[in-house]
Amino acid sequence: MRVGFYAPLKPPDHPVPSGDRLVARLLIQALEMAGLEVAVMSRCRSRDGLGDPARQARLARLGHRQVDRILDRAAPPDLWFTYHLYHKAPDLIGPAVAARLGIPYVVAEASSAPKQAAGPWAAGHAAVAAALGRAAAVIGLNPADAPCVLPLLADPARYHALRPFLDLAPFDAAREQRLLTRASLAAQHCLDPDRPWLIAVAMMRPGDKLASYRLLGAALSRIQDRPWQLLVVGDGEARAEVEAALAPVARRVAWLGAMPPCRISATLAAADCLVWPALREAWGMALLEAEAAGLPVVAGRVGGVPSIVVEDETGLLAAEGDEVALAGAVARLLDDPDLRRVMGRNARAHAAAHHGLPTAARRLDAILRGLP
């Protein structure tokens, strides 16, 4: 089966790393592991972040032209697979191609916000609703999306849950090299390897990411009576604002910058606990990566995060936006090294049991091959 893959928010080969790009690549990897041939159909981005009707109209015209180009290809797909659509980045290509070719249209990770039915993104909201209404299958990675997505489907049975997943092999290898990596990082960044290392992995951009960094700084400033150091992995246009957010604890922060995936897995495995408020995040790939590396996680109880972090088993969750609760959760793990180790082992076991690439490949294969 030839699968036509499309990610309207960000193509899988986009030069800027992000969770969206990583999930797109992992989906392709899982589909190929299932024995399916995958071809990226378009790299056209449909996102309008400003709510500009004129821009949305231009994007719609561009999508229409893309449809004609795809239909002119010599080897059309047998199935269309769109990853991640929402009102700011609707699929303006896939539904039309699938209808013209008479092939199944499948969506992975869709969300719908009824409050967007009117307003600057009304057209995108309507496009998402129309796409979901004709989808042969909708694959949900975030349980929090289901209540608004299910009413839009032609049949609720077309909704299929899929746990977020990773290729665990790099994290297993990183865990084997933990002590060497820790010693190297300690030497490079003047860190004390005998003190607990907290770590945050996130892009630095305005909006929710910056808000999370600000909440992180506020929470950590409350527990300066305890020994800890913070490793920050990431970079971006809001770097100066992030530095300001962490200024109260600046002497304890090591800025590691943006990293390729292989270095992120190694750095995570060298740390002791991942901390991230996850404000308004769907579920947070960095949280799953940390668990795969054998780290307990402290995060906000937001969206699909509880589907990744099993509270009191693989980590601790705080109410969204509650800096006092977040600080208390971090302090609890800092004060109890045995609990950190137990939760870290639980996290790795949980990732292996429920979030591995082969498990996802089998699930996707069953869903797609079961389509009429």
mmCIF file of C-alpha atoms in Angstrom, residues 2-7 11-13 24 28 32 37-44 70 73 80-81:
data_model
loop_
_atom_site.group_PDB
_atom_site.id
_atom_site.type_symbol
_atom_site.label_atom_id
_atom_site.label_comp_id
_atom_site.label_asym_id
_atom_site.label_seq_id
_atom_site.Cartn_x
_atom_site.Cartn_y
_atom_site.Cartn_z
ATOM 1 C CA ARG A 2 1.303 3.429 -0.979
ATOM 2 C CA VAL A 3 0.537 6.072 1.645
ATOM 3 C CA GLY A 4 0.503 9.747 0.743
ATOM 4 C CA PHE A 5 1.706 11.672 3.813
ATOM 5 C CA TYR A 6 1.039 15.341 4.514
ATOM 6 C CA ALA A 7 1.637 17.589 7.533
ATOM 7 C CA PRO A 11 6.614 19.178 6.921
ATOM 8 C CA PRO A 12 8.760 16.359 8.310
ATOM 9 C CA ASP A 13 11.910 17.772 6.665
ATOM 10 C CA ALA A 24 5.686 13.490 11.773
ATOM 11 C CA ILE A 28 6.470 7.879 8.785
ATOM 12 C CA GLU A 32 7.284 2.061 7.002
ATOM 13 C CA GLU A 37 5.365 2.700 1.283
ATOM 14 C CA VAL A 38 5.251 6.335 2.351
ATOM 15 C CA ALA A 39 5.643 9.387 0.105
ATOM 16 C CA VAL A 40 5.410 13.000 1.287
ATOM 17 C CA MET A 41 2.775 14.549 -0.977
ATOM 18 C CA SER A 42 3.339 18.235 -0.267
ATOM 19 C CA ARG A 43 5.444 20.557 1.868
ATOM 20 C CA CYS A 44 2.912 23.367 1.641
ATOM 21 C CA ILE A 70 -0.560 15.884 -6.978
ATOM 22 C CA ARG A 73 1.687 12.474 -10.571
ATOM 23 C CA TRP A 80 -4.028 9.750 2.185
ATOM 24 C CA PHE A 81 -2.596 10.304 5.676
#
